[in-house]
Each structure stands twice: as structure tokens, then as C-alpha cells.
């Protein structure tokens, strides 16, 4: 069972990379830097987070259709889409709404994964 701790550590590191990329897109002022954050950090971190998450669900014999799993998947999908929308789009896309949407969906994802409702 000790290997589960290493998998959870990998999940935490993947989430850290994902969040760094997502928040980096909102903070960076140059479009080139925003794209770097999105495509070098947020994208791979998102993929690794999902991959390791499904692996942990299988190891723990959790239900994939559980409320907290489906909710966190939906929220993280919204987050990555807004990140790509900001990074790939024009400068006028970056506003309070898109930055707020990233923050709210990231916090929602964390809350669902911590409290695990349903």
C-alpha cells in the first residue's frame, strides 16, 4: 500500500503543474508567455492529473460516476478550455470574467476533491 503514497504525490505534483500553468496564463502580460504557460504547463499538467486520478480511482475502487468525480472533471474541463481560450486568443479576451472563471473553477475542483460530496 506504500506505492499509493507515491501515486498520490505524483497526483499532487501534476495538480501543481496544472495550477501553475493556469494561473500563469492569467498573470503573464505577453501573449508568447501566456502560450508557454498554457501549452508547456497547464496542458500536460491537466492530462497527467486526469491520468493519475483515474488510476487512483481504480486503486481505491471508487465510482467514476460519483458526484465529486464528475463535478471535478467538469470544472477542470472548463478551466483548461478557458486557459486555452486566453492563450490562443487575442489580447482583448483577457478580462475579469475569464480570470474569475479560472479561479472559481479551480477552487470548485479542489473543493469537490477534498470534500467528496455524494
Coordinates of N, CA, C and O in Angstrom, one line a residue:
X1 N 0.8 -1.2 0.0 CA 0.0 0.0 0.0 C 0.9 1.3 0.0 O 0.3 2.3 -0.2
X2 N 2.1 1.1 0.3 CA 3.0 2.3 0.3 C 3.1 2.9 -1.1 O 3.3 4.2 -1.2
X3 N 3.0 2.2 -2.2 CA 3.1 2.8 -3.5 C 2.0 3.8 -3.8 O 2.1 4.7 -4.6
X4 N 0.8 3.6 -3.1 CA -0.3 4.6 -3.2 C 0.2 6.0 -2.8 O -0.2 7.0 -3.4
X5 N 1.0 6.1 -1.8 CA 1.5 7.4 -1.4 C 2.3 8.0 -2.5 O 2.2 9.2 -2.7
X6 N 3.1 7.2 -3.2 CA 3.9 7.8 -4.3 C 3.0 8.2 -5.5 O 3.2 9.2 -6.1
X7 N 1.9 7.5 -5.7 CA 1.0 7.9 -6.7 C 0.2 9.1 -6.3 O 0.0 10.0 -7.1
X8 N -0.1 9.3 -5.0 CA -0.8 10.5 -4.6 C 0.2 11.7 -4.7 O -0.2 12.8 -5.0
X9 N 1.5 11.5 -4.4 CA 2.5 12.5 -4.6 C 2.6 12.9 -6.0 O 2.6 14.1 -6.3
X10 N 2.5 12.0 -6.9 CA 2.6 12.3 -8.4 C 1.3 13.1 -8.7 O 1.4 14.0 -9.5
X11 N 0.2 12.7 -8.2 CA -1.1 13.5 -8.5 C -0.9 14.9 -8.0 O -1.3 15.9 -8.7
X12 N -0.4 15.1 -6.8 CA -0.2 16.4 -6.2 C 0.7 17.3 -7.1 O 0.5 18.4 -7.3
X13 N 1.8 16.7 -7.5 CA 2.8 17.4 -8.4 C 2.1 17.7 -9.8 O 2.3 18.8 -10.3
X14 N 1.3 16.8 -10.3 CA 0.6 17.1 -11.5 C -0.4 18.3 -11.4 O -0.5 19.2 -12.2
X15 N -1.1 18.3 -10.2 CA -2.0 19.4 -10.0 C -1.2 20.7 -9.8 O -1.7 21.7 -10.3
X16 N -0.1 20.7 -9.2 CA 0.7 21.9 -9.0 C 1.2 22.4 -10.4 O 1.1 23.6 -10.6
X17 N 1.6 21.5 -11.3 CA 2.0 22.0 -12.6 C 0.8 22.6 -13.4 O 0.9 23.6 -14.0
X18 N -0.4 21.9 -13.3 CA -1.6 22.4 -13.9 C -2.0 23.7 -13.4 O -2.3 24.7 -14.2
X19 N -2.0 23.9 -12.1 CA -2.4 25.2 -11.5 C -1.4 26.3 -11.8 O -1.8 27.4 -12.1
X20 N -0.2 26.0 -11.8 CA 0.9 26.9 -12.2 C 0.6 27.4 -13.6 O 0.7 28.6 -13.9
X21 N 0.4 26.5 -14.5 CA 0.1 26.9 -15.9 C -1.2 27.7 -16.0 O -1.2 28.8 -16.7
X22 N -2.2 27.3 -15.3 CA -3.5 28.1 -15.4 C -3.4 29.5 -14.8 O -3.9 30.4 -15.5
X23 N -2.7 29.6 -13.7 CA -2.6 30.9 -13.1 C -1.6 31.7 -13.9 O -1.7 33.0 -13.9
X24 N -0.5 31.1 -14.4 CA 0.5 31.8 -15.2 C -0.1 32.5 -16.4 O 0.3 33.6 -16.8
X25 N -1.1 31.9 -17.0 CA -1.8 32.5 -18.2 C -2.5 33.8 -17.8 O -2.5 34.7 -18.5
X26 N -3.1 33.8 -16.6 CA -3.8 35.0 -16.1 C -2.8 36.1 -15.7 O -3.2 37.3 -15.8
X27 N -1.6 35.7 -15.3 CA -0.7 36.7 -14.8 C 0.2 37.3 -15.9 O 0.5 38.5 -15.9
X28 N 0.6 36.5 -16.8 CA 1.5 36.9 -17.9 C 1.0 38.0 -18.7 O -0.2 38.0 -19.1
X29 N 1.8 38.9 -19.1 CA 1.3 40.0 -19.9 C 1.5 39.9 -21.4 O 0.8 40.4 -22.2
X30 N 2.6 39.1 -21.7 CA 2.8 38.9 -23.1 C 2.1 37.6 -23.6 O 2.1 36.6 -22.9
X31 N 1.6 37.7 -24.8 CA 0.9 36.6 -25.4 C 1.8 35.3 -25.5 O 1.4 34.2 -25.3
X32 N 3.1 35.6 -25.9 CA 4.0 34.5 -26.0 C 4.2 33.7 -24.7 O 4.3 32.5 -24.6
X33 N 4.3 34.5 -23.6 CA 4.5 33.9 -22.3 C 3.2 33.2 -21.9 O 3.2 32.1 -21.3
X34 N 2.0 33.7 -22.2 CA 0.8 33.1 -21.9 C 0.7 31.7 -22.6 O 0.3 30.7 -22.0
X35 N 1.1 31.7 -23.8 CA 1.1 30.4 -24.6 C 2.0 29.4 -23.9 O 1.7 28.2 -23.9
X36 N 3.2 29.9 -23.5 CA 4.1 28.9 -22.8 C 3.5 28.3 -21.6 O 3.6 27.1 -21.4
X37 N 2.9 29.2 -20.8 CA 2.2 28.7 -19.6 C 1.2 27.7 -19.9 O 1.0 26.6 -19.3
X38 N 0.4 28.0 -20.9 CA -0.8 27.1 -21.3 C -0.3 25.8 -21.9 O -0.8 24.7 -21.4
X39 N 0.6 25.9 -22.8 CA 0.9 24.6 -23.6 C 2.1 23.9 -23.0 O 2.2 22.7 -23.3
X40 N 2.9 24.5 -22.2 CA 4.0 23.7 -21.6 C 3.7 23.2 -20.2 O 4.3 22.2 -19.7
X41 N 2.8 23.9 -19.5 CA 2.5 23.5 -18.1 C 1.0 23.1 -17.9 O 0.8 22.0 -17.4
X42 N 0.1 24.0 -18.2 CA -1.3 23.7 -18.0 C -1.8 22.4 -18.7 O -2.4 21.6 -18.2
X43 N -1.5 22.4 -20.0 CA -1.9 21.2 -20.8 C -1.4 19.9 -20.3 O -2.2 19.0 -20.0
X44 N -0.1 19.7 -20.2 CA 0.5 18.5 -19.7 C 0.1 18.2 -18.2 O -0.2 17.0 -17.9
X45 N 0.0 19.2 -17.4 CA -0.5 19.0 -16.0 C -1.9 18.5 -16.0 O -2.2 17.7 -15.2
X46 N -2.7 19.1 -16.8 CA -4.1 18.6 -16.9 C -4.2 17.2 -17.3 O -4.9 16.4 -16.7
X47 N -3.5 16.8 -18.3 CA -3.5 15.4 -18.8 C -3.0 14.4 -17.7 O -3.6 13.4 -17.5
X48 N -1.9 14.8 -17.1 CA -1.3 13.9 -16.1 C -2.2 13.9 -14.9 O -2.4 12.8 -14.3
X49 N -2.9 15.0 -14.5 CA -3.8 15.0 -13.4 C -4.9 14.0 -13.6 O -5.3 13.2 -12.8
X50 N -5.5 14.0 -14.8 CA -6.6 13.1 -15.1 C -6.1 11.7 -15.2 O -6.8 10.8 -14.6
X51 N -5.0 11.4 -15.8 CA -4.5 10.1 -15.9 C -4.2 9.5 -14.5 O -4.7 8.4 -14.2
X52 N -3.5 10.2 -13.7 CA -3.2 9.7 -12.3 C -4.5 9.6 -11.5 O -4.7 8.7 -10.7
X53 N -5.4 10.5 -11.7 CA -6.7 10.5 -11.0 C -7.5 9.2 -11.3 O -8.0 8.6 -10.4
X54 N -7.6 8.9 -12.6 CA -8.3 7.7 -12.9 C -7.6 6.4 -12.3 O -8.2 5.5 -11.9
X55 N -6.3 6.5 -12.3 CA -5.5 5.4 -11.7 C -5.8 5.2 -10.2 O -6.0 4.1 -9.7
X56 N -5.9 6.4 -9.5 CA -6.2 6.3 -8.1 C -7.6 5.9 -7.8 O -7.9 5.1 -6.9
X57 N -8.5 6.3 -8.7 CA -9.9 5.8 -8.6 C -10.0 4.3 -8.7 O -10.7 3.6 -7.9
X58 N -9.2 3.8 -9.7 CA -9.2 2.3 -9.8 C -8.6 1.6 -8.6 O -9.1 0.6 -8.2
X59 N -7.5 2.2 -8.1 CA -6.9 1.5 -7.0 C -7.7 1.6 -5.7 O -7.7 0.6 -4.9
X60 N -8.5 2.6 -5.5 CA -9.4 2.7 -4.4 C -10.7 2.1 -4.6 O -11.6 2.2 -3.7
X61 N -11.0 1.6 -5.7 CA -12.3 1.0 -6.1 C -13.4 2.1 -5.9 O -14.5 1.7 -5.4
X62 N -13.2 3.3 -6.3 CA -14.2 4.3 -6.2 C -15.1 4.3 -7.5 O -14.7 3.7 -8.5
X63 N -16.2 4.9 -7.4 CA -17.1 5.0 -8.6 C -16.7 6.2 -9.4 O -16.6 7.3 -8.9
X64 N -16.5 6.0 -10.7 CA -16.2 7.1 -11.6 C -17.4 8.0 -11.8 O -17.2 9.2 -12.0
X65 N -18.6 7.5 -11.6 CA -19.8 8.3 -11.8 C -20.2 9.0 -10.5 O -21.3 9.6 -10.4
X66 N -19.3 9.0 -9.5 CA -19.6 9.7 -8.2 C -19.7 11.2 -8.5 O -19.1 11.8 -9.4
X67 N -20.5 11.9 -7.7 CA -20.7 13.3 -7.8 C -19.4 14.1 -7.8 O -19.2 15.0 -8.7
X68 N -18.5 13.8 -6.9 CA -17.3 14.6 -6.8 C -16.4 14.3 -7.9 O -15.7 15.2 -8.4
X69 N -16.4 13.1 -8.5 CA -15.5 12.8 -9.6 C -16.0 13.6 -10.9 O -15.3 14.3 -11.6
X70 N -17.3 13.4 -11.2 CA -17.9 14.1 -12.3 C -17.9 15.6 -12.2 O -17.6 16.3 -13.2
X71 N -18.1 16.1 -11.0 CA -18.1 17.6 -10.9 C -16.7 18.1 -11.0 O -16.5 19.2 -11.7
X72 N -15.7 17.4 -10.5 CA -14.3 17.9 -10.6 C -13.8 17.8 -12.0 O -13.1 18.6 -12.5
X73 N -14.3 16.8 -12.7 CA -13.9 16.6 -14.2 C -14.5 17.7 -15.0 O -13.8 18.4 -15.8
X74 N -15.8 18.1 -14.7 CA -16.4 19.2 -15.5 C -15.8 20.5 -15.2 O -15.5 21.3 -16.1
X75 N -15.5 20.8 -13.9 CA -14.8 22.0 -13.5 C -13.4 22.1 -14.1 O -13.0 23.2 -14.6
X76 N -12.7 21.1 -14.1 CA -11.3 21.1 -14.7 C -11.4 21.3 -16.2 O -10.5 21.9 -16.8
X77 N -12.4 20.7 -16.9 CA -12.5 20.9 -18.3 C -12.8 22.3 -18.6 O -12.3 22.9 -19.6
X78 N -13.7 23.0 -17.8 CA -13.9 24.4 -18.1 C -12.7 25.2 -17.9 O -12.3 26.1 -18.7
X79 N -11.9 24.9 -16.8 CA -10.7 25.6 -16.6 C -9.7 25.5 -17.8 O -9.2 26.5 -18.2
X80 N -9.4 24.3 -18.2 CA -8.5 24.1 -19.3 C -9.0 24.8 -20.6 O -8.2 25.4 -21.4
X81 N -10.3 24.8 -20.8 CA -10.8 25.5 -22.0 C -10.6 27.0 -21.9 O -10.3 27.6 -22.9
X82 N -10.8 27.5 -20.8 CA -10.6 29.0 -20.6 C -9.2 29.3 -20.7 O -8.8 30.3 -21.3
X83 N -8.3 28.5 -20.2 CA -6.9 28.7 -20.3 C -6.5 28.8 -21.8 O -5.7 29.7 -22.2
X84 N -6.9 27.8 -22.5 CA -6.6 27.8 -24.0 C -7.2 28.9 -24.7 O -6.6 29.5 -25.6
X85 N -8.4 29.3 -24.3 CA -9.1 30.4 -24.9 C -8.3 31.7 -24.7 O -8.2 32.5 -25.6
X86 N -7.8 31.9 -23.5 CA -6.9 33.1 -23.2 C -5.6 33.0 -24.0 O -5.1 34.0 -24.5
X87 N -5.0 31.8 -23.9 CA -3.6 31.7 -24.5 C -3.6 31.8 -26.0 O -2.7 32.3 -26.6
X88 N -4.6 31.2 -26.6 CA -4.7 31.1 -28.1 C -5.4 32.3 -28.7 O -5.3 32.5 -29.9
X89 N -6.1 33.1 -27.9 CA -6.9 34.2 -28.4 C -6.2 35.5 -28.5 O -5.0 35.6 -28.2
X90 N -6.9 36.5 -28.8 CA -6.4 37.9 -28.9 C -6.3 38.5 -27.5 O -6.8 37.9 -26.5
X91 N -5.6 39.6 -27.4 CA -5.4 40.3 -26.2 C -6.7 40.7 -25.5 O -6.7 40.7 -24.3
X92 N -7.7 41.0 -26.3 CA -8.9 41.5 -25.7 C -9.7 40.4 -25.0 O -10.7 40.7 -24.3
X93 N -9.3 39.2 -25.0 CA -10.1 38.1 -24.4 C -9.7 38.1 -22.9 O -10.5 37.5 -22.1
X94 N -8.6 38.6 -22.5 CA -8.2 38.6 -21.1 C -8.9 39.7 -20.3 O -8.7 40.8 -20.5
X95 N -9.9 39.2 -19.5 CA -10.6 40.2 -18.7 C -11.0 39.6 -17.4 O -10.6 38.4 -17.0
X96 N -11.8 40.3 -16.6 CA -12.1 39.8 -15.3 C -13.0 38.6 -15.3 O -12.8 37.7 -14.4
X97 N -13.8 38.5 -16.3 CA -14.7 37.3 -16.4 C -13.9 36.0 -16.6 O -14.0 35.0 -15.9
X98 N -12.9 36.0 -17.6 CA -12.1 34.8 -17.9 C -11.2 34.5 -16.7 O -11.0 33.3 -16.3
X99 N -10.6 35.5 -16.1 CA -9.7 35.2 -15.0 C -10.5 34.7 -13.8 O -10.1 33.8 -13.1
X100 N -11.7 35.3 -13.5 CA -12.5 34.9 -12.5 C -13.0 33.4 -12.7 O -13.1 32.7 -11.7
X101 N -13.3 33.1 -13.9 CA -13.8 31.8 -14.3 C -12.7 30.7 -14.0 O -13.0 29.7 -13.4
X102 N -11.5 31.1 -14.3 CA -10.4 30.1 -14.0 C -10.3 29.9 -12.5 O -10.2 28.8 -12.0
X103 N -10.3 31.0 -11.7 CA -10.2 30.9 -10.3 C -11.3 30.1 -9.6 O -11.1 29.2 -8.8
X104 N -12.6 30.4 -10.1 CA -13.7 29.8 -9.5 C -13.7 28.3 -9.8 O -14.0 27.4 -9.0
X105 N -13.4 27.9 -11.1 CA -13.4 26.5 -11.4 C -12.3 25.7 -10.8 O -12.5 24.6 -10.4
X106 N -11.1 26.4 -10.6 CA -10.0 25.7 -9.9 C -10.4 25.4 -8.5 O -10.2 24.3 -7.9
X107 N -11.0 26.5 -7.8 CA -11.4 26.3 -6.4 C -12.5 25.3 -6.3 O -12.5 24.5 -5.3
X108 N -13.4 25.2 -7.3 CA -14.5 24.2 -7.2 C -13.9 22.8 -7.4 O -14.4 21.9 -6.7
X109 N -13.0 22.7 -8.3 CA -12.3 21.4 -8.4 C -11.7 20.9 -7.1 O -11.9 19.8 -6.7
X110 N -10.9 21.8 -6.5 CA -10.3 21.4 -5.2 C -11.3 21.1 -4.2 O -11.1 20.1 -3.4
X111 N -12.4 21.9 -4.1 CA -13.4 21.7 -3.0 C -14.1 20.3 -3.2 O -14.3 19.5 -2.3
X112 N -14.4 20.0 -4.5 CA -15.0 18.7 -4.8 C -14.1 17.5 -4.4 O -14.6 16.5 -3.9
X113 N -12.8 17.7 -4.7 CA -11.9 16.6 -4.5 C -11.6 16.4 -3.0 O -11.2 15.3 -2.5
X114 N -11.7 17.5 -2.2 CA -11.4 17.4 -0.8 C -12.6 16.9 0.0 O -12.5 16.0 0.8
X115 N -13.7 17.5 -0.3 CA -14.9 17.2 0.5 C -15.7 16.0 0.0 O -16.5 15.4 0.7
X116 N -15.5 15.6 -1.3 CA -16.1 14.5 -1.9 C -17.6 14.3 -1.6 O -18.0 13.2 -1.1
X117 N -18.4 15.2 -2.1 CA -19.9 15.0 -1.8 C -20.5 13.9 -2.7 O -20.0 13.6 -3.8
X118 N -21.5 13.3 -2.2 CA -22.2 12.3 -3.0 C -21.4 11.1 -3.2 O -21.5 10.2 -4.0

